């Protein structure tokens, strides 16, 4: 879970495990979680000590520019997971199984194998409650740590209609409680609660032994997850109500790009600091201006070069 000293003094990096996450939860520590989609975002999150990183299929919307997560392919997810795993040396990396890659236990095993073997992730996430519980059970039985995800499940957006809070009525709330229990019983090590009312998230959290990781579900969850792009102010579309911007990168990047373009057009970039010079005597020789000019010795090789002495 951290860097420890070795007898030789070299730093040994230890990867966070699902047992570490369970221990944090048992110790009452809240679990900060963030999505990452590439090497730099993963590296920054890892260096900041974030213990749990999700390569979310939100990748499709915030990085690849699709309208929904439904369009994201397994190949795209695995490709980005590999980059995240290269950047995150301590955090537990969870790969988000894309839409329709886990309708059956066999499909799920195949997709999970790609995340763990090709992608290097340590766990996968699947959306759905009671309907997905048998798949979770199979994955866990086969050694794949699983994170569940209930409440708003964006992969079902075409069935749900639009992004909105889930579980506000008595029946919906009870259904979500049953979903949460089924996911936990199936062996998930954690569960994302997306866009559900605060009290319901609190009640589910109290009833589960595994940590709940909330997004838009209030402060009573065992941890919180946010999209890297939202909290850094990089989101192109609107910021969801539940997100808090810790930086305003879009504005900063736009300003920086304008400044760069201006410097290039007015000739002030690159300057002395960004420029390399070669030894002037060597350069004189290159152009055939030097008394030490040895170009003749190489006759034939450089015949076509227009040297100063021939001009
Ligand atoms: O894809 C994603 O980023 C997610 C989070 C919203 C939990 O599933």
JSON list of N, CA and C in Angstrom, two decimals, residues 258-291:
[
{"chain": "A", "resi": 258, "resn": "UNK", "atom": "N", "xyz": [-3.10, 30.08, -25.71]},
{"chain": "A", "resi": 258, "resn": "UNK", "atom": "CA", "xyz": [-3.08, 31.39, -26.37]},
{"chain": "A", "resi": 258, "resn": "UNK", "atom": "C", "xyz": [-1.70, 32.02, -26.25]},
{"chain": "A", "resi": 259, "resn": "UNK", "atom": "N", "xyz": [-1.12, 31.92, -25.05]},
{"chain": "A", "resi": 259, "resn": "UNK", "atom": "CA", "xyz": [0.19, 32.53, -24.83]},
{"chain": "A", "resi": 259, "resn": "UNK", "atom": "C", "xyz": [1.24, 31.86, -25.72]},
{"chain": "A", "resi": 260, "resn": "UNK", "atom": "N", "xyz": [1.16, 30.55, -25.83]},
{"chain": "A", "resi": 260, "resn": "UNK", "atom": "CA", "xyz": [2.11, 29.81, -26.67]},
{"chain": "A", "resi": 260, "resn": "UNK", "atom": "C", "xyz": [1.98, 30.24, -28.14]},
{"chain": "A", "resi": 261, "resn": "UNK", "atom": "N", "xyz": [0.72, 30.29, -28.61]},
{"chain": "A", "resi": 261, "resn": "UNK", "atom": "CA", "xyz": [0.49, 30.66, -30.01]},
{"chain": "A", "resi": 261, "resn": "UNK", "atom": "C", "xyz": [1.03, 32.06, -30.28]},
{"chain": "A", "resi": 262, "resn": "UNK", "atom": "N", "xyz": [0.82, 32.97, -29.31]},
{"chain": "A", "resi": 262, "resn": "UNK", "atom": "CA", "xyz": [1.32, 34.35, -29.48]},
{"chain": "A", "resi": 262, "resn": "UNK", "atom": "C", "xyz": [2.84, 34.35, -29.54]},
{"chain": "A", "resi": 263, "resn": "UNK", "atom": "N", "xyz": [3.49, 33.59, -28.64]},
{"chain": "A", "resi": 263, "resn": "UNK", "atom": "CA", "xyz": [4.95, 33.56, -28.61]},
{"chain": "A", "resi": 263, "resn": "UNK", "atom": "C", "xyz": [5.52, 33.01, -29.92]},
{"chain": "A", "resi": 264, "resn": "UNK", "atom": "N", "xyz": [4.85, 32.00, -30.48]},
{"chain": "A", "resi": 264, "resn": "UNK", "atom": "CA", "xyz": [5.35, 31.44, -31.74]},
{"chain": "A", "resi": 264, "resn": "UNK", "atom": "C", "xyz": [5.15, 32.46, -32.87]},
{"chain": "A", "resi": 265, "resn": "UNK", "atom": "N", "xyz": [3.99, 33.08, -32.90]},
{"chain": "A", "resi": 265, "resn": "UNK", "atom": "CA", "xyz": [3.74, 34.00, -34.02]},
{"chain": "A", "resi": 265, "resn": "UNK", "atom": "C", "xyz": [4.60, 35.26, -33.92]},
{"chain": "A", "resi": 266, "resn": "UNK", "atom": "N", "xyz": [4.89, 35.71, -32.69]},
{"chain": "A", "resi": 266, "resn": "UNK", "atom": "CA", "xyz": [5.73, 36.92, -32.62]},
{"chain": "A", "resi": 266, "resn": "UNK", "atom": "C", "xyz": [7.23, 36.58, -32.54]},
{"chain": "A", "resi": 267, "resn": "UNK", "atom": "N", "xyz": [7.56, 35.32, -32.59]},
{"chain": "A", "resi": 267, "resn": "UNK", "atom": "CA", "xyz": [8.97, 34.92, -32.65]},
{"chain": "A", "resi": 267, "resn": "UNK", "atom": "C", "xyz": [9.68, 34.86, -31.31]},
{"chain": "A", "resi": 268, "resn": "UNK", "atom": "N", "xyz": [8.96, 35.02, -30.22]},
{"chain": "A", "resi": 268, "resn": "UNK", "atom": "CA", "xyz": [9.64, 34.99, -28.92]},
{"chain": "A", "resi": 268, "resn": "UNK", "atom": "C", "xyz": [9.79, 33.57, -28.36]},
{"chain": "A", "resi": 269, "resn": "UNK", "atom": "N", "xyz": [9.20, 32.60, -29.03]},
{"chain": "A", "resi": 269, "resn": "UNK", "atom": "CA", "xyz": [9.44, 31.19, -28.68]},
{"chain": "A", "resi": 269, "resn": "UNK", "atom": "C", "xyz": [9.90, 30.47, -29.93]},
{"chain": "A", "resi": 270, "resn": "UNK", "atom": "N", "xyz": [10.97, 29.69, -29.87]},
{"chain": "A", "resi": 270, "resn": "UNK", "atom": "CA", "xyz": [11.81, 29.43, -28.71]},
{"chain": "A", "resi": 270, "resn": "UNK", "atom": "C", "xyz": [12.84, 30.52, -28.49]},
{"chain": "A", "resi": 271, "resn": "UNK", "atom": "N", "xyz": [13.23, 30.72, -27.22]},
{"chain": "A", "resi": 271, "resn": "UNK", "atom": "CA", "xyz": [14.26, 31.70, -26.88]},
{"chain": "A", "resi": 271, "resn": "UNK", "atom": "C", "xyz": [15.57, 31.00, -26.60]},
{"chain": "A", "resi": 272, "resn": "UNK", "atom": "N", "xyz": [16.49, 31.76, -26.03]},
{"chain": "A", "resi": 272, "resn": "UNK", "atom": "CA", "xyz": [17.83, 31.21, -25.76]},
{"chain": "A", "resi": 272, "resn": "UNK", "atom": "C", "xyz": [17.73, 29.96, -24.88]},
{"chain": "A", "resi": 273, "resn": "UNK", "atom": "N", "xyz": [16.88, 30.04, -23.84]},
{"chain": "A", "resi": 273, "resn": "UNK", "atom": "CA", "xyz": [16.80, 28.92, -22.90]},
{"chain": "A", "resi": 273, "resn": "UNK", "atom": "C", "xyz": [16.29, 27.63, -23.54]},
{"chain": "A", "resi": 274, "resn": "UNK", "atom": "N", "xyz": [15.50, 27.78, -24.59]},
{"chain": "A", "resi": 274, "resn": "UNK", "atom": "CA", "xyz": [14.91, 26.58, -25.20]},
{"chain": "A", "resi": 274, "resn": "UNK", "atom": "C", "xyz": [15.65, 26.14, -26.45]},
{"chain": "A", "resi": 275, "resn": "UNK", "atom": "N", "xyz": [16.85, 26.70, -26.67]},
{"chain": "A", "resi": 275, "resn": "UNK", "atom": "CA", "xyz": [17.57, 26.46, -27.93]},
{"chain": "A", "resi": 275, "resn": "UNK", "atom": "C", "xyz": [18.96, 25.88, -27.66]},
{"chain": "A", "resi": 276, "resn": "UNK", "atom": "N", "xyz": [19.37, 24.98, -28.51]},
{"chain": "A", "resi": 276, "resn": "UNK", "atom": "CA", "xyz": [20.69, 24.35, -28.37]},
{"chain": "A", "resi": 276, "resn": "UNK", "atom": "C", "xyz": [21.62, 24.90, -29.45]},
{"chain": "A", "resi": 277, "resn": "UNK", "atom": "N", "xyz": [22.87, 25.23, -29.07]},
{"chain": "A", "resi": 277, "resn": "UNK", "atom": "CA", "xyz": [23.86, 25.65, -30.07]},
{"chain": "A", "resi": 277, "resn": "UNK", "atom": "C", "xyz": [24.94, 24.58, -30.16]},
{"chain": "A", "resi": 278, "resn": "UNK", "atom": "N", "xyz": [25.54, 24.46, -31.34]},
{"chain": "A", "resi": 278, "resn": "UNK", "atom": "CA", "xyz": [26.69, 23.56, -31.46]},
{"chain": "A", "resi": 278, "resn": "UNK", "atom": "C", "xyz": [27.96, 24.38, -31.42]},
{"chain": "A", "resi": 279, "resn": "UNK", "atom": "N", "xyz": [29.07, 23.72, -31.27]},
{"chain": "A", "resi": 279, "resn": "UNK", "atom": "CA", "xyz": [30.35, 24.39, -31.24]},
{"chain": "A", "resi": 279, "resn": "UNK", "atom": "C", "xyz": [30.54, 25.18, -32.55]},
{"chain": "A", "resi": 280, "resn": "UNK", "atom": "N", "xyz": [30.82, 26.50, -32.43]},
{"chain": "A", "resi": 280, "resn": "UNK", "atom": "CA", "xyz": [30.91, 27.33, -33.64]},
{"chain": "A", "resi": 280, "resn": "UNK", "atom": "C", "xyz": [32.00, 26.86, -34.59]},
{"chain": "A", "resi": 281, "resn": "UNK", "atom": "N", "xyz": [33.13, 26.37, -34.03]},
{"chain": "A", "resi": 281, "resn": "UNK", "atom": "CA", "xyz": [34.23, 25.92, -34.89]},
{"chain": "A", "resi": 281, "resn": "UNK", "atom": "C", "xyz": [33.79, 24.72, -35.73]},
{"chain": "A", "resi": 282, "resn": "UNK", "atom": "N", "xyz": [33.04, 23.83, -35.09]},
{"chain": "A", "resi": 282, "resn": "UNK", "atom": "CA", "xyz": [32.54, 22.66, -35.82]},
{"chain": "A", "resi": 282, "resn": "UNK", "atom": "C", "xyz": [31.59, 23.11, -36.92]},
{"chain": "A", "resi": 283, "resn": "UNK", "atom": "N", "xyz": [30.78, 24.11, -36.56]},
{"chain": "A", "resi": 283, "resn": "UNK", "atom": "CA", "xyz": [29.80, 24.58, -37.54]},
{"chain": "A", "resi": 283, "resn": "UNK", "atom": "C", "xyz": [30.48, 25.21, -38.76]},
{"chain": "A", "resi": 284, "resn": "UNK", "atom": "N", "xyz": [31.58, 25.98, -38.47]},
{"chain": "A", "resi": 284, "resn": "UNK", "atom": "CA", "xyz": [32.36, 26.57, -39.57]},
{"chain": "A", "resi": 284, "resn": "UNK", "atom": "C", "xyz": [32.82, 25.47, -40.51]},
{"chain": "A", "resi": 285, "resn": "UNK", "atom": "N", "xyz": [33.26, 24.37, -39.89]},
{"chain": "A", "resi": 285, "resn": "UNK", "atom": "CA", "xyz": [33.74, 23.25, -40.68]},
{"chain": "A", "resi": 285, "resn": "UNK", "atom": "C", "xyz": [32.63, 22.64, -41.53]},
{"chain": "A", "resi": 286, "resn": "UNK", "atom": "N", "xyz": [31.44, 22.52, -40.89]},
{"chain": "A", "resi": 286, "resn": "UNK", "atom": "CA", "xyz": [30.29, 21.93, -41.59]},
{"chain": "A", "resi": 286, "resn": "UNK", "atom": "C", "xyz": [30.02, 22.67, -42.89]},
{"chain": "A", "resi": 287, "resn": "UNK", "atom": "N", "xyz": [30.12, 24.01, -42.81]},
{"chain": "A", "resi": 287, "resn": "UNK", "atom": "CA", "xyz": [29.78, 24.80, -44.00]},
{"chain": "A", "resi": 287, "resn": "UNK", "atom": "C", "xyz": [30.97, 25.00, -44.94]},
{"chain": "A", "resi": 288, "resn": "UNK", "atom": "N", "xyz": [32.12, 24.40, -44.60]},
{"chain": "A", "resi": 288, "resn": "UNK", "atom": "CA", "xyz": [33.28, 24.52, -45.48]},
{"chain": "A", "resi": 288, "resn": "UNK", "atom": "C", "xyz": [33.96, 25.86, -45.37]},
{"chain": "A", "resi": 289, "resn": "UNK", "atom": "N", "xyz": [33.81, 26.51, -44.19]},
{"chain": "A", "resi": 289, "resn": "UNK", "atom": "CA", "xyz": [34.44, 27.83, -44.01]},
{"chain": "A", "resi": 289, "resn": "UNK", "atom": "C", "xyz": [35.74, 27.73, -43.23]},
{"chain": "A", "resi": 290, "resn": "UNK", "atom": "N", "xyz": [36.01, 26.58, -42.65]},
{"chain": "A", "resi": 290, "resn": "UNK", "atom": "CA", "xyz": [37.12, 26.48, -41.72]},
{"chain": "A", "resi": 290, "resn": "UNK", "atom": "C", "xyz": [38.40, 26.09, -42.42]},
{"chain": "A", "resi": 291, "resn": "UNK", "atom": "N", "xyz": [39.55, 26.62, -41.90]},
{"chain": "A", "resi": 291, "resn": "UNK", "atom": "CA", "xyz": [40.84, 26.19, -42.47]},
{"chain": "A", "resi": 291, "resn": "UNK", "atom": "C", "xyz": [41.05, 24.68, -42.25]}
]
